[in-house]
Short mmCIF file of C-alpha atoms in Angstrom, two decimals:
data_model
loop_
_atom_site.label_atom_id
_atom_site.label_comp_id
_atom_site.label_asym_id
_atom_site.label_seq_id
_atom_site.Cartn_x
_atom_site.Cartn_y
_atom_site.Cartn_z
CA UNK A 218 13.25 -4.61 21.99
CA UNK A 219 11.94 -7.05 24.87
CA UNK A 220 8.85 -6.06 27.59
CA UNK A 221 11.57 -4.99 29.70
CA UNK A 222 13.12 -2.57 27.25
CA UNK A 223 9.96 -1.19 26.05
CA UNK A 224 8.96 -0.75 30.21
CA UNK A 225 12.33 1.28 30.21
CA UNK A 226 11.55 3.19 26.89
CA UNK A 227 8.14 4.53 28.64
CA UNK A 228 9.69 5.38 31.91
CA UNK A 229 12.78 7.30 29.92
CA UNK A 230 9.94 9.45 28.00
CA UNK A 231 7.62 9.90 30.79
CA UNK A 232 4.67 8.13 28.80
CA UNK A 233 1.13 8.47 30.59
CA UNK A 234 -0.51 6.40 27.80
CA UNK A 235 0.16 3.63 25.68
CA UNK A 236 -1.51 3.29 22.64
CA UNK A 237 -2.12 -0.41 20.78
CA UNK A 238 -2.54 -0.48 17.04
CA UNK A 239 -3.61 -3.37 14.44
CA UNK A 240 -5.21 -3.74 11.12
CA UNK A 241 -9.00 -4.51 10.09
CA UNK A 242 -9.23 -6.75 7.19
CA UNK A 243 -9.36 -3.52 4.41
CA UNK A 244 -6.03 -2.13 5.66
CA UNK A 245 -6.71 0.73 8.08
CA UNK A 246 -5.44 0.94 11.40
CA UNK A 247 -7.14 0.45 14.70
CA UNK A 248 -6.62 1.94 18.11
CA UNK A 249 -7.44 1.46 21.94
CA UNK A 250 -5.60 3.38 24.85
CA UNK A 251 -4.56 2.58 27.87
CA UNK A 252 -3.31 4.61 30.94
CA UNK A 253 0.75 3.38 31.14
CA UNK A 254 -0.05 2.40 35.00
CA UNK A 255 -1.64 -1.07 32.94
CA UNK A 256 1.56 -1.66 30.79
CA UNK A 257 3.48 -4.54 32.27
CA UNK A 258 5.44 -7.50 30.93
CA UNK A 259 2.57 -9.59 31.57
CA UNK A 260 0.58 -7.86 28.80
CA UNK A 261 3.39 -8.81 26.22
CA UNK A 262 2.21 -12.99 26.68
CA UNK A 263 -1.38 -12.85 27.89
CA UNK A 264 -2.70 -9.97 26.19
CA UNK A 265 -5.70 -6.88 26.25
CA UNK A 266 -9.35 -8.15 25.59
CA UNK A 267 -11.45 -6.35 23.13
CA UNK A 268 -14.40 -6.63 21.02
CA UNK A 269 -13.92 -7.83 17.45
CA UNK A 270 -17.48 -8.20 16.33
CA UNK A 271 -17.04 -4.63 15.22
CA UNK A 272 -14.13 -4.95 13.00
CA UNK A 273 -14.57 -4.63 9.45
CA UNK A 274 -14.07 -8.49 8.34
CA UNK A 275 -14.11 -9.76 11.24
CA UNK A 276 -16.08 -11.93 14.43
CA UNK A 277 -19.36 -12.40 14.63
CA UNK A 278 -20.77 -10.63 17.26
CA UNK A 279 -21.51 -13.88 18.89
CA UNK A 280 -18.17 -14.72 18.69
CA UNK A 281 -16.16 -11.52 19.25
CA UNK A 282 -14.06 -11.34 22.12
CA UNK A 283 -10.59 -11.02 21.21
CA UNK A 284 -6.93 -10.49 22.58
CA UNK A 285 -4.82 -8.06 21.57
CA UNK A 286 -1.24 -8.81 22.19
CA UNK A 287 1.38 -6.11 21.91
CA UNK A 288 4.78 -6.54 19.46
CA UNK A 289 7.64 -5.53 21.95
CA UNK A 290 9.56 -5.00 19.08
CA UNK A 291 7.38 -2.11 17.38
CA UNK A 292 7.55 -0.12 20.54
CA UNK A 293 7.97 3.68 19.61
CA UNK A 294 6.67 6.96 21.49
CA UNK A 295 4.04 8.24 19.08
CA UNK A 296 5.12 11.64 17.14
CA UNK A 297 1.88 13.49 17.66
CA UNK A 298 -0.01 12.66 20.86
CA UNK A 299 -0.49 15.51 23.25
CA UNK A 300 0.04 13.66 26.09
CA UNK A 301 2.93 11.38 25.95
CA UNK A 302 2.19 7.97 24.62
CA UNK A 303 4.07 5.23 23.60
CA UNK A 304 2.78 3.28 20.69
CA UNK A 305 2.44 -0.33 20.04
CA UNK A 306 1.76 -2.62 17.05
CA UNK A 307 -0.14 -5.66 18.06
CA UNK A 308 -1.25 -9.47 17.20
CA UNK A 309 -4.49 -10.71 17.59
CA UNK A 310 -5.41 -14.02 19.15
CA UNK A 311 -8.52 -15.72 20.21
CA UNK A 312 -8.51 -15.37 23.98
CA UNK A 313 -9.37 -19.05 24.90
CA UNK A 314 -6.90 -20.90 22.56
CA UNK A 315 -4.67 -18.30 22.28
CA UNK A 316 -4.08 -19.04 18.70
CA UNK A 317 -3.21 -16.17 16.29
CA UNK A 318 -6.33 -14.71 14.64
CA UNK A 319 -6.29 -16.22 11.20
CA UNK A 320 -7.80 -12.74 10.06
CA UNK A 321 -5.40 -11.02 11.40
CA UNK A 322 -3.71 -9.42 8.15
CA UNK A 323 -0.42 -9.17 10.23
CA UNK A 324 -0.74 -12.68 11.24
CA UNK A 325 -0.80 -13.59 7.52
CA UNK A 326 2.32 -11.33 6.85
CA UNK A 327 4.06 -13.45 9.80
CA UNK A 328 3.22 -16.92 8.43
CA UNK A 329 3.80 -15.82 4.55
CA UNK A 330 7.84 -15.34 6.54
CA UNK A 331 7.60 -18.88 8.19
CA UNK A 332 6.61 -20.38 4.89
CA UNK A 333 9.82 -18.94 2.97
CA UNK A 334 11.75 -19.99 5.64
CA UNK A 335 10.48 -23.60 5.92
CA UNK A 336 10.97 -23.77 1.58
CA UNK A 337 14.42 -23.44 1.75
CA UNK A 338 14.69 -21.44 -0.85
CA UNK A 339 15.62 -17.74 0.70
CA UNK A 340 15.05 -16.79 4.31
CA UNK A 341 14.37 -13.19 3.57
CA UNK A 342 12.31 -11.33 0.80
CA UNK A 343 13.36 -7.86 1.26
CA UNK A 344 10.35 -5.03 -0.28
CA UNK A 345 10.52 -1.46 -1.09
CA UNK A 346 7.61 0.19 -1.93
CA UNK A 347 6.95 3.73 -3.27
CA UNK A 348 3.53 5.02 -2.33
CA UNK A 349 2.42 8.25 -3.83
CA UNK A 350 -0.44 10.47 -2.36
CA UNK A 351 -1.54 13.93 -2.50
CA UNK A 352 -1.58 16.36 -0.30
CA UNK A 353 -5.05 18.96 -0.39
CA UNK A 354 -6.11 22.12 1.25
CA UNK A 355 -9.45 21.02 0.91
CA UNK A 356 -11.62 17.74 0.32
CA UNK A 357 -15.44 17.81 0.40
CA UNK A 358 -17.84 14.70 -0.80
CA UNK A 359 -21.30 13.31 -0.31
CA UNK A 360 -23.73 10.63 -1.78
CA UNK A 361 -27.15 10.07 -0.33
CA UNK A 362 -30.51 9.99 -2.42
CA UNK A 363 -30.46 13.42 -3.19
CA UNK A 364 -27.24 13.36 -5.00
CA UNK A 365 -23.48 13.01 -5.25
CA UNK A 366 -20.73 15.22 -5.69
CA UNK A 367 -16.86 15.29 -4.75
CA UNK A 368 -14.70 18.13 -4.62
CA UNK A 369 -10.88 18.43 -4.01
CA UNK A 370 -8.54 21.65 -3.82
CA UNK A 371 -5.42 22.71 -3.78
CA UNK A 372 -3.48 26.02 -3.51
CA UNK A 373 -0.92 24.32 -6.29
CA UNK A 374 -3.23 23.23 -8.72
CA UNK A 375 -3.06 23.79 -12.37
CA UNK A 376 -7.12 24.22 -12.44
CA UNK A 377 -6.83 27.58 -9.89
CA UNK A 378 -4.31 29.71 -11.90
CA UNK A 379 -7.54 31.81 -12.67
CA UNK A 380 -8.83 31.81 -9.03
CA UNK A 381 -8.58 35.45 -7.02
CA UNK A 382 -6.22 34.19 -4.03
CA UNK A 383 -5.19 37.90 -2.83
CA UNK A 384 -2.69 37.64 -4.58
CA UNK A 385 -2.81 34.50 -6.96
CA UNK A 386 1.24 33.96 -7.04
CA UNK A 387 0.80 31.16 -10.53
CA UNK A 388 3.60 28.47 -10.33
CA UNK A 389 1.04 25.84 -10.17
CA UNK A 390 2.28 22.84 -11.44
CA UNK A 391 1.13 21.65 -15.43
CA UNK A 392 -0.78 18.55 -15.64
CA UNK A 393 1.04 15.94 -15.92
CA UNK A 394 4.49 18.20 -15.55
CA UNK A 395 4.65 18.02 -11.64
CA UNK A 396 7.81 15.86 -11.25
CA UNK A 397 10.73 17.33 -9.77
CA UNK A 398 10.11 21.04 -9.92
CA UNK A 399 11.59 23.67 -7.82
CA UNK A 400 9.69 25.93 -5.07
CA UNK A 401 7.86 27.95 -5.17
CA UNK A 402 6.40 25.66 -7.84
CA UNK A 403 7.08 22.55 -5.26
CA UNK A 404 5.19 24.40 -2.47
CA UNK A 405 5.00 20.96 0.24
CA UNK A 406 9.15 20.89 0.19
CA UNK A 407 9.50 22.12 3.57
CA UNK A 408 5.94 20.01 4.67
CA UNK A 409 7.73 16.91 2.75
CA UNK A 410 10.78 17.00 4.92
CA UNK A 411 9.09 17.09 8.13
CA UNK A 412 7.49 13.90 7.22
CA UNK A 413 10.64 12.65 6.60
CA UNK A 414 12.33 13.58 9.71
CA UNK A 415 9.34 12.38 11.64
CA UNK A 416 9.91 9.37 9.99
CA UNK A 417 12.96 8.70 10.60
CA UNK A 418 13.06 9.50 14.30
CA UNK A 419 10.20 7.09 14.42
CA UNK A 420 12.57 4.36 12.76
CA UNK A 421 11.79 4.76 9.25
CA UNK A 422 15.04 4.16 6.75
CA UNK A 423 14.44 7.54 4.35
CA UNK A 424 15.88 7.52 0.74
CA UNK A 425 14.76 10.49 -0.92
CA UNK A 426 11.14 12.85 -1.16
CA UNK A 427 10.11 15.04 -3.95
CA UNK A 428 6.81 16.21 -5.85
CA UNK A 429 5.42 13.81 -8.09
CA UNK A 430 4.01 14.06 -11.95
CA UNK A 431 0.32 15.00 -10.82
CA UNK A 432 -0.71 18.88 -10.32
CA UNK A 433 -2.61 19.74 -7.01
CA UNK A 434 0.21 18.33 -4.36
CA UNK A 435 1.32 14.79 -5.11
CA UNK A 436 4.15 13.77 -3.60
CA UNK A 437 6.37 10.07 -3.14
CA UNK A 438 8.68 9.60 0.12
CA UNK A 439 11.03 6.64 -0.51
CA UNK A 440 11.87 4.35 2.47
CA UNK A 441 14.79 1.92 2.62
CA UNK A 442 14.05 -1.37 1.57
CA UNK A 443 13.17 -3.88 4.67
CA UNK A 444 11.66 -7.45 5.11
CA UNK A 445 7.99 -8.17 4.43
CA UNK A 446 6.59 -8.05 7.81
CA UNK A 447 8.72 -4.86 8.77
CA UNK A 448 8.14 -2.83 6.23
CA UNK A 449 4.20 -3.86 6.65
CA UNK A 450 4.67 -2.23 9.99
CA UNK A 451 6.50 0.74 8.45
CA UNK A 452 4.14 1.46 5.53
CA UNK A 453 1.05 1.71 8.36
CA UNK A 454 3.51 3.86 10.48
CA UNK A 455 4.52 6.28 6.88
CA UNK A 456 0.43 6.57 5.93
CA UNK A 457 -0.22 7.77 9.90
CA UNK A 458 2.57 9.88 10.05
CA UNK A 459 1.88 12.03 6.38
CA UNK A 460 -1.64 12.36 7.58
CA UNK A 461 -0.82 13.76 10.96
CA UNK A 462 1.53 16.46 9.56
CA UNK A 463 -1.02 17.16 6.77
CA UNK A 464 -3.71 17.77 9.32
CA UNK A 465 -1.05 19.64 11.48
CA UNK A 466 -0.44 22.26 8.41
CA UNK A 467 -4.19 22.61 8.08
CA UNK A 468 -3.90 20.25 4.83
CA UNK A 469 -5.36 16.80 4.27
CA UNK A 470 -3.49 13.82 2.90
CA UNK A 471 -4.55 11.06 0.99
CA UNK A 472 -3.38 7.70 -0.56
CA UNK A 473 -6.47 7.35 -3.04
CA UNK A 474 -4.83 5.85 -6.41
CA UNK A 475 -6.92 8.31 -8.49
CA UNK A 476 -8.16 11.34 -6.42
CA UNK A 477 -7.99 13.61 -9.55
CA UNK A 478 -9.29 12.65 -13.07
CA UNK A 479 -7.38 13.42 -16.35
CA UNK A 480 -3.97 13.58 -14.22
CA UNK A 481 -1.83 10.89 -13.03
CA UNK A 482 -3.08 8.98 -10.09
CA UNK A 483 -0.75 7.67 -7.00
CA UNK A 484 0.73 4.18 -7.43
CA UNK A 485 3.23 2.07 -5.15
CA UNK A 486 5.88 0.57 -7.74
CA UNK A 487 6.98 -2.38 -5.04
CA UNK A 488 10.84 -2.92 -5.35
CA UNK A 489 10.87 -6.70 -4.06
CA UNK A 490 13.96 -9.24 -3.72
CA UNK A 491 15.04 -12.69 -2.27
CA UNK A 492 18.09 -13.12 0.21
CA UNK A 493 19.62 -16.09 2.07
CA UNK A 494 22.10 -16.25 4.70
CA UNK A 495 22.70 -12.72 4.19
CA UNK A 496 23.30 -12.98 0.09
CA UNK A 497 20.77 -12.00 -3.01
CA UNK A 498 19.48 -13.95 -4.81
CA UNK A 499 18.23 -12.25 -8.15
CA UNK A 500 21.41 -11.11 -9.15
CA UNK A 501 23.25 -13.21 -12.09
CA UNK A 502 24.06 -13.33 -15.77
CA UNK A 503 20.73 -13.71 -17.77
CA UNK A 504 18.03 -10.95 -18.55
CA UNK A 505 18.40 -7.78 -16.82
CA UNK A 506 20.90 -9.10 -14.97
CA UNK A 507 18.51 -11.11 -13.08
CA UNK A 508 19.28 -15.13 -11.95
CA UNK A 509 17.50 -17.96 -12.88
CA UNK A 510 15.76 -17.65 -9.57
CA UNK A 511 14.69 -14.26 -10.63
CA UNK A 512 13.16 -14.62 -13.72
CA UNK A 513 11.40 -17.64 -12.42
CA UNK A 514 9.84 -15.04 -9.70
CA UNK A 515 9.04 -13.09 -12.04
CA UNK A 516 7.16 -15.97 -14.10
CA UNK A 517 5.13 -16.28 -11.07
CA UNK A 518 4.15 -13.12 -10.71
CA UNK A 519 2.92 -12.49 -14.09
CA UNK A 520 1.20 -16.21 -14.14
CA UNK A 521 -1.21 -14.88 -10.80
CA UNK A 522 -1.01 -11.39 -11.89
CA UNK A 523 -5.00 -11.24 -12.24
CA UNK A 524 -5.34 -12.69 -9.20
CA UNK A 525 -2.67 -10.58 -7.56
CA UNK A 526 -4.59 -7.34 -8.53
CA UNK A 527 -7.57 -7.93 -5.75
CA UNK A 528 -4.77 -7.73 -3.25
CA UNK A 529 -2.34 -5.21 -4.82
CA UNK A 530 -4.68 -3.34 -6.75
CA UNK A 531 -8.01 -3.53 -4.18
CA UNK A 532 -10.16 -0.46 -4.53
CA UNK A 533 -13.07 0.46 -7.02
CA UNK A 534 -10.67 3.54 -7.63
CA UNK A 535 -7.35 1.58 -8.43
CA UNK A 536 -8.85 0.87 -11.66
CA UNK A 537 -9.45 4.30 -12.63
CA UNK A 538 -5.77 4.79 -12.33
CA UNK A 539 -5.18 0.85 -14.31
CA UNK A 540 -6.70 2.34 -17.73
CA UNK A 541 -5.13 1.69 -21.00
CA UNK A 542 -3.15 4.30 -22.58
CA UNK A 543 -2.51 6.45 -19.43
CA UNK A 544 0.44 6.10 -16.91
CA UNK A 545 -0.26 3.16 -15.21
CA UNK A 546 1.47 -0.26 -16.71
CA UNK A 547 -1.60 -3.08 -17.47
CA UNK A 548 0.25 -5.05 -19.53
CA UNK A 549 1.56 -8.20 -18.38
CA UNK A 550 5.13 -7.77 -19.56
CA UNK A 551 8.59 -7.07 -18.27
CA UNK A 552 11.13 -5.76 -19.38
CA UNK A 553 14.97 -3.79 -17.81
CA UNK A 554 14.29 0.13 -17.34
CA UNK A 555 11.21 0.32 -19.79
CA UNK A 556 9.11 1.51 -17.22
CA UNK A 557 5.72 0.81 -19.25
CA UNK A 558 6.04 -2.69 -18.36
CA UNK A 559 4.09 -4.01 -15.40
CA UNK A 560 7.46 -5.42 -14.51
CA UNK A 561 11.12 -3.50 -14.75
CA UNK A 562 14.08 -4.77 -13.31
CA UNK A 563 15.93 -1.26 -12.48
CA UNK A 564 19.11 -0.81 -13.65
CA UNK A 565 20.35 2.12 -11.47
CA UNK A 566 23.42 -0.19 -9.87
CA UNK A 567 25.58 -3.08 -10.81
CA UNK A 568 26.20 -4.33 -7.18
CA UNK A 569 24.64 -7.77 -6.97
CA UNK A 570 23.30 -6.51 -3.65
CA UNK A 571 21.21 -3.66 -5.57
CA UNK A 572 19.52 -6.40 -7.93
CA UNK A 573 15.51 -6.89 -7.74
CA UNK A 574 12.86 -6.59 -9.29
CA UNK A 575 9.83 -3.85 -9.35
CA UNK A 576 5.96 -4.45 -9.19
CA UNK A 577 4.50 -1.65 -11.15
CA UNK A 578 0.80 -2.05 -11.08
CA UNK A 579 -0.01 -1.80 -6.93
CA UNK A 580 -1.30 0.74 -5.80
CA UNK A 581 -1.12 2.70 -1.62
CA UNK A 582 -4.73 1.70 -1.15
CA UNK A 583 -3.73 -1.84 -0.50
CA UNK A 584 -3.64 -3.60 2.90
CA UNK A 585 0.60 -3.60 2.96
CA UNK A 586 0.69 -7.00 5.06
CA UNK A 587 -1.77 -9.14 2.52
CA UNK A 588 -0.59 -7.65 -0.23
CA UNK A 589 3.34 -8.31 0.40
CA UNK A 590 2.56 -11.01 1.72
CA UNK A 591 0.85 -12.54 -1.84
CA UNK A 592 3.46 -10.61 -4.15
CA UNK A 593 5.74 -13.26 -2.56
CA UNK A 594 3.58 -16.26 -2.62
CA UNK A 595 3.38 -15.21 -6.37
CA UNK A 596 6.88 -14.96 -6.87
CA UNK A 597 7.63 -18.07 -4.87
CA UNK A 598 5.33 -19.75 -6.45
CA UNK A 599 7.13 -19.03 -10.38
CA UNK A 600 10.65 -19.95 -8.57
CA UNK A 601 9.04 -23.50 -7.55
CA UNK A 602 7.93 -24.50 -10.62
CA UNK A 603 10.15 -22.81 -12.61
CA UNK A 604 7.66 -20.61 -14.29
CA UNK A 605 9.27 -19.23 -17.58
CA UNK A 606 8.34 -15.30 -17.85
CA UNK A 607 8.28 -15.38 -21.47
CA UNK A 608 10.37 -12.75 -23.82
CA UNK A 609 11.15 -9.41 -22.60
CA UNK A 610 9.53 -6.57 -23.86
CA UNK A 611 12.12 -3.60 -24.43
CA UNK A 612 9.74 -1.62 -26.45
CA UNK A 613 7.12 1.13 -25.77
CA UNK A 614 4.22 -0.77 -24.85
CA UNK A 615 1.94 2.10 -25.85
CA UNK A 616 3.72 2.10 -29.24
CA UNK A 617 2.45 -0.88 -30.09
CA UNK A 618 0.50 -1.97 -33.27
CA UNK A 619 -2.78 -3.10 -32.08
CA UNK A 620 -2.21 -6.72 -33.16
CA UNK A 621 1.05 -6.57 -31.52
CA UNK A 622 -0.64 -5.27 -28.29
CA UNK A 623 -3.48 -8.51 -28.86
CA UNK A 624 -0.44 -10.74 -27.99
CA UNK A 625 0.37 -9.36 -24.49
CA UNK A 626 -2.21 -10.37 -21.23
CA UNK A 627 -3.65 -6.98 -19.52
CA UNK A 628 -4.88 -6.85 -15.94
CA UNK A 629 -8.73 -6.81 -14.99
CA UNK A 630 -10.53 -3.34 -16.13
CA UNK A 631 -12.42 -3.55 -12.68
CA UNK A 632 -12.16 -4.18 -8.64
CA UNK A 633 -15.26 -6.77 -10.04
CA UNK A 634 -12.74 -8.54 -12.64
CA UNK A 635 -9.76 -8.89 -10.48
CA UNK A 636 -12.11 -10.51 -7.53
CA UNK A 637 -13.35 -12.97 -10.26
CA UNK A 638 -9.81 -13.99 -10.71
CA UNK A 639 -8.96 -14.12 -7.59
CA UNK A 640 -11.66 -16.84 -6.92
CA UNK A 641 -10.22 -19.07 -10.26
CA UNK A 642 -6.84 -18.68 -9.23
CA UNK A 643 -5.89 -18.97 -5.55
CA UNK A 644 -4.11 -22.41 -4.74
CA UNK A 645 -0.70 -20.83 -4.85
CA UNK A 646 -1.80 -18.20 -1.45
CA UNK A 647 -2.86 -21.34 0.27
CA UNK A 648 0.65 -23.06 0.56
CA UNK A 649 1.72 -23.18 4.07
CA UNK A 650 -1.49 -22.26 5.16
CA UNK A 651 -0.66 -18.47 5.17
CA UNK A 652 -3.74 -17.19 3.70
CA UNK A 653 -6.40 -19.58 5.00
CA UNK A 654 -9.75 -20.48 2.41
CA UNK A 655 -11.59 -18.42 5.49
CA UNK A 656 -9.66 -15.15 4.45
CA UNK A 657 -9.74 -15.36 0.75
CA UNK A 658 -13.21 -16.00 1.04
CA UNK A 659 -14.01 -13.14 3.44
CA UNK A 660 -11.70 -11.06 0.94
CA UNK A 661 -14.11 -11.58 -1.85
CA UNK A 662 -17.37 -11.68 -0.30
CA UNK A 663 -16.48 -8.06 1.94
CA UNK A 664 -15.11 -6.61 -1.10
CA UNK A 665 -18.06 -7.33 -3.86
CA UNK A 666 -20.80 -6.65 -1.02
CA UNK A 667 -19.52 -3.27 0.48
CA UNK A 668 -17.51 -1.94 -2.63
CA UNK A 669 -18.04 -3.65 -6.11
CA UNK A 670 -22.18 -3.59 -5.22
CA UNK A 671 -22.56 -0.39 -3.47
CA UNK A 672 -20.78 1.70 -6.56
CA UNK A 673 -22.85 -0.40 -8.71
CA UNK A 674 -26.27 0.44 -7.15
CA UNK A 675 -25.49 4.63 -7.21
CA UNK A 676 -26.11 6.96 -10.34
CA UNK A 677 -22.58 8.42 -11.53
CA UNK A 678 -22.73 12.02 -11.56
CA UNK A 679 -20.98 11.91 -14.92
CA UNK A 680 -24.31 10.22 -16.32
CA UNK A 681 -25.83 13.05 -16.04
CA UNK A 682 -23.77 14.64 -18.27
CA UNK A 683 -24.28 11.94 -21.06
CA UNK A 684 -27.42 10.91 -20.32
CA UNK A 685 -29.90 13.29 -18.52
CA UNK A 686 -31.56 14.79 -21.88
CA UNK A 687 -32.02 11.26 -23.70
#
């Protein structure tokens, strides 16, 4: 869509607003509105100013005017607005070189694109992620000197079959049994397919939805598989538009990997693959099915896996979910269809067009746009130095001897461990200058000062449990 077009597009839906979106450095979006009597093509080249000194890892406050500068090409009217608004994902550039914001998490999604262009190797690396999430009826938390607590609810969960609900109608979902069942055991069916269809008339490819393993509401929609930078976009759009019909059914969603303890938490298995000149890649006749090429990705993924994990894997809570022994893959393996491998090359279709590979270890709390954006610099990375994966491992990880188990790598046990990792091994998300030394650095720093030391600083309000009478 061009300035012109997206002109047109508010004039056709009578928009009185237009709304501009982009990412802080974490991964959540921002917002600034403007009355649609300001859009022009004009703003499409020289921008909107704004303040970034108030972004999280971002400017310095003396240093913090910005421009944001609109993506034509994102252009939708936005599904929930009262009034009617058209919505706009933007770039961010510094207002007197008019350089792209090296911050900018979308910026580093666009250059990561540039750089596997310029390689020669593919011009396209095609992802499909599937982000889980649960939807509550009722969240409440707090920590402040006098204490901490945390509290989520749900009319499905297994823990409220004893609850007086006037009537209680059961059908709550067993731990751990949650996948696939009918209603009225799957009550968010109906609130699942409004997503989807809200989705989809906002541009979003839908596969499939259904209820996920968890008890208490957790759910996976499947989008169609797109290139990096556009299914960045699309992820952001999917989170904002399962929150808004949450909130509109009085519910509340979230994509917290692990929300609820002793159940499974919410991953984002990432179905990724390289293309050229309209052709895959990873399709051929070794393991799996996979090419050369692909095996060599995968190589590089499992060589920066560690490192990968600060960017796939982010959040103090994404390694409550990565735990040996439960759901979650932290073994450093692969393997076709054995699904407790951190990699499995699916084996659903024989079409060379259908061949990739899937990421098993992410989770939904990442920033979509940085973390894509290294998966591939990873996998790139394996194909340009011809990184040998190692055997496949066809068995049940978790049925291994423990001196079999000794022999395969494991992720990082914390947020702390992954970070440390990060630092040791980041030359390969420096080629092509997509993610700069600035942003790594700012990565590590934001993320051990405002997550890795503020949990480490606050009493756990299971050690009271095992600790207040010793």
């Amino acid at each position: 869509m061009t300035p012109k077009e997206v002109i047109k597009l508010a004039e056709k839906n009578n928009a009185v607003m237009f709304d501009v979106k982009f990412l802080d450095l974490p991964g959540i979006w921002q917002h600034c509105s403007f009355p649609v009597s300001e859009l022009s093509e004009d703003i499409f080249q020289d921008g909107l100013g704004f303040d970034g000194s108030s972004i999280r890892g971002w400017k310095a406050i003396n240093n913090s005017d910005m421009l944001i500068i609109p993506d034509p090409t994102t252009a939708i009217m936005d599904p929930f607005t009262k009034y009617p608004t058209l919505s706009l994902v933007a770039n961010i550039a510094d207002p007197i070189t008019m350089e792209k914001y090296s911050r900018d998490p979308r910026n580093v999604a666009m250059k990561a694109e540039a750089y596997l262009k310029s390689t020669g190797i593919a011009d396209t690396c095609y992802f499909g992620p599937e982000a889980e999430f649960f939807v509550f009826d009722d969240i409440r938390y707090q920590s402040d000197e006098s204490g901490a607590f945390y509290q989520v609810d749900s009319v499905e969960a297994q823990w409220n079959t004893g609850r007086e609900e006037d009537p209680n109608l059961g059908y709550k979902p067993r731990y751990k049994e949650g996948y696939f069942p009918v209603p009225p055991t799957d009550t968010l069916m109906d609130i699942r397919s409004e997503m989807a269809m809200v989705m989809q008339e906002s541009g979003i490819d839908v596969e499939a939805h259904h209820h996920e393993v968890a008890t208490a509401g957790q759910g996976e929609i499947d989008m169609r598989f797109s290139p990096l930078l556009k299914m960045a976009d699309n992820l952001m759009l999917f989170k904002y538009i399962i929150r808004n019909v949450a909130k509109k059914h009085n519910k509340t969603a979230t994509f917290m990997p692990k929300p609820v303890w002793n159940d499974n938490g919410s991953g984002m298995h990432v179905h990724q693959s390289l293309w050229k000149a309209g052709k895959p890649l990873f399709a051929g006749d070794k393991y799996g099915g996979l090419s050369e090429m692909g095996l060599h990705y995968i190589g590089g993924i499992l060589k920066h896996a560690r490192a990968l994990a600060a960017l796939v894997a982010p959040t103090t809570n994404s390694y409550k979910r990565l735990v040996p022994g439960f759901e979650a893959p932290v073994n450093l393996a692969y393997s076709s269809r054995n699904r407790s491998a951190a990699i499995r090359i699916p084996m659903y279709s024989t079409s060379p067009k259908a061949k990739r590979i899937e990421l098993r270890f992410p989770d939904p709390s990442c920033n979509p746009y940085l973390a894509f954006a290294a998966m591939m610099m990873a996998g790139l990375d394996g194909v340009q130095n011809k990184i040998d994966p190692g055997q496949p491992l066809d068995k049940d990880i978790y049925g291994l001897t423990p001196e079999e188990l000794s022999e395969i790598p494991a992720l990082p046990g914390s947020l702390d461990e992954s970070l440390d990792a990060l630092e040791a091994d980041q030359d390969f998300l420096l080629k092509g200058d997509v993610f700069t030394q600035d942003v790594i650095d700012v990565w590590l720093s934001y993320k051990r000062e405002n997550e890795v030391a503020e949990l480490r600083l606050r009493p756990h309000p299971y050690e009271f449990t095992m600790y207040y009478d010793i």
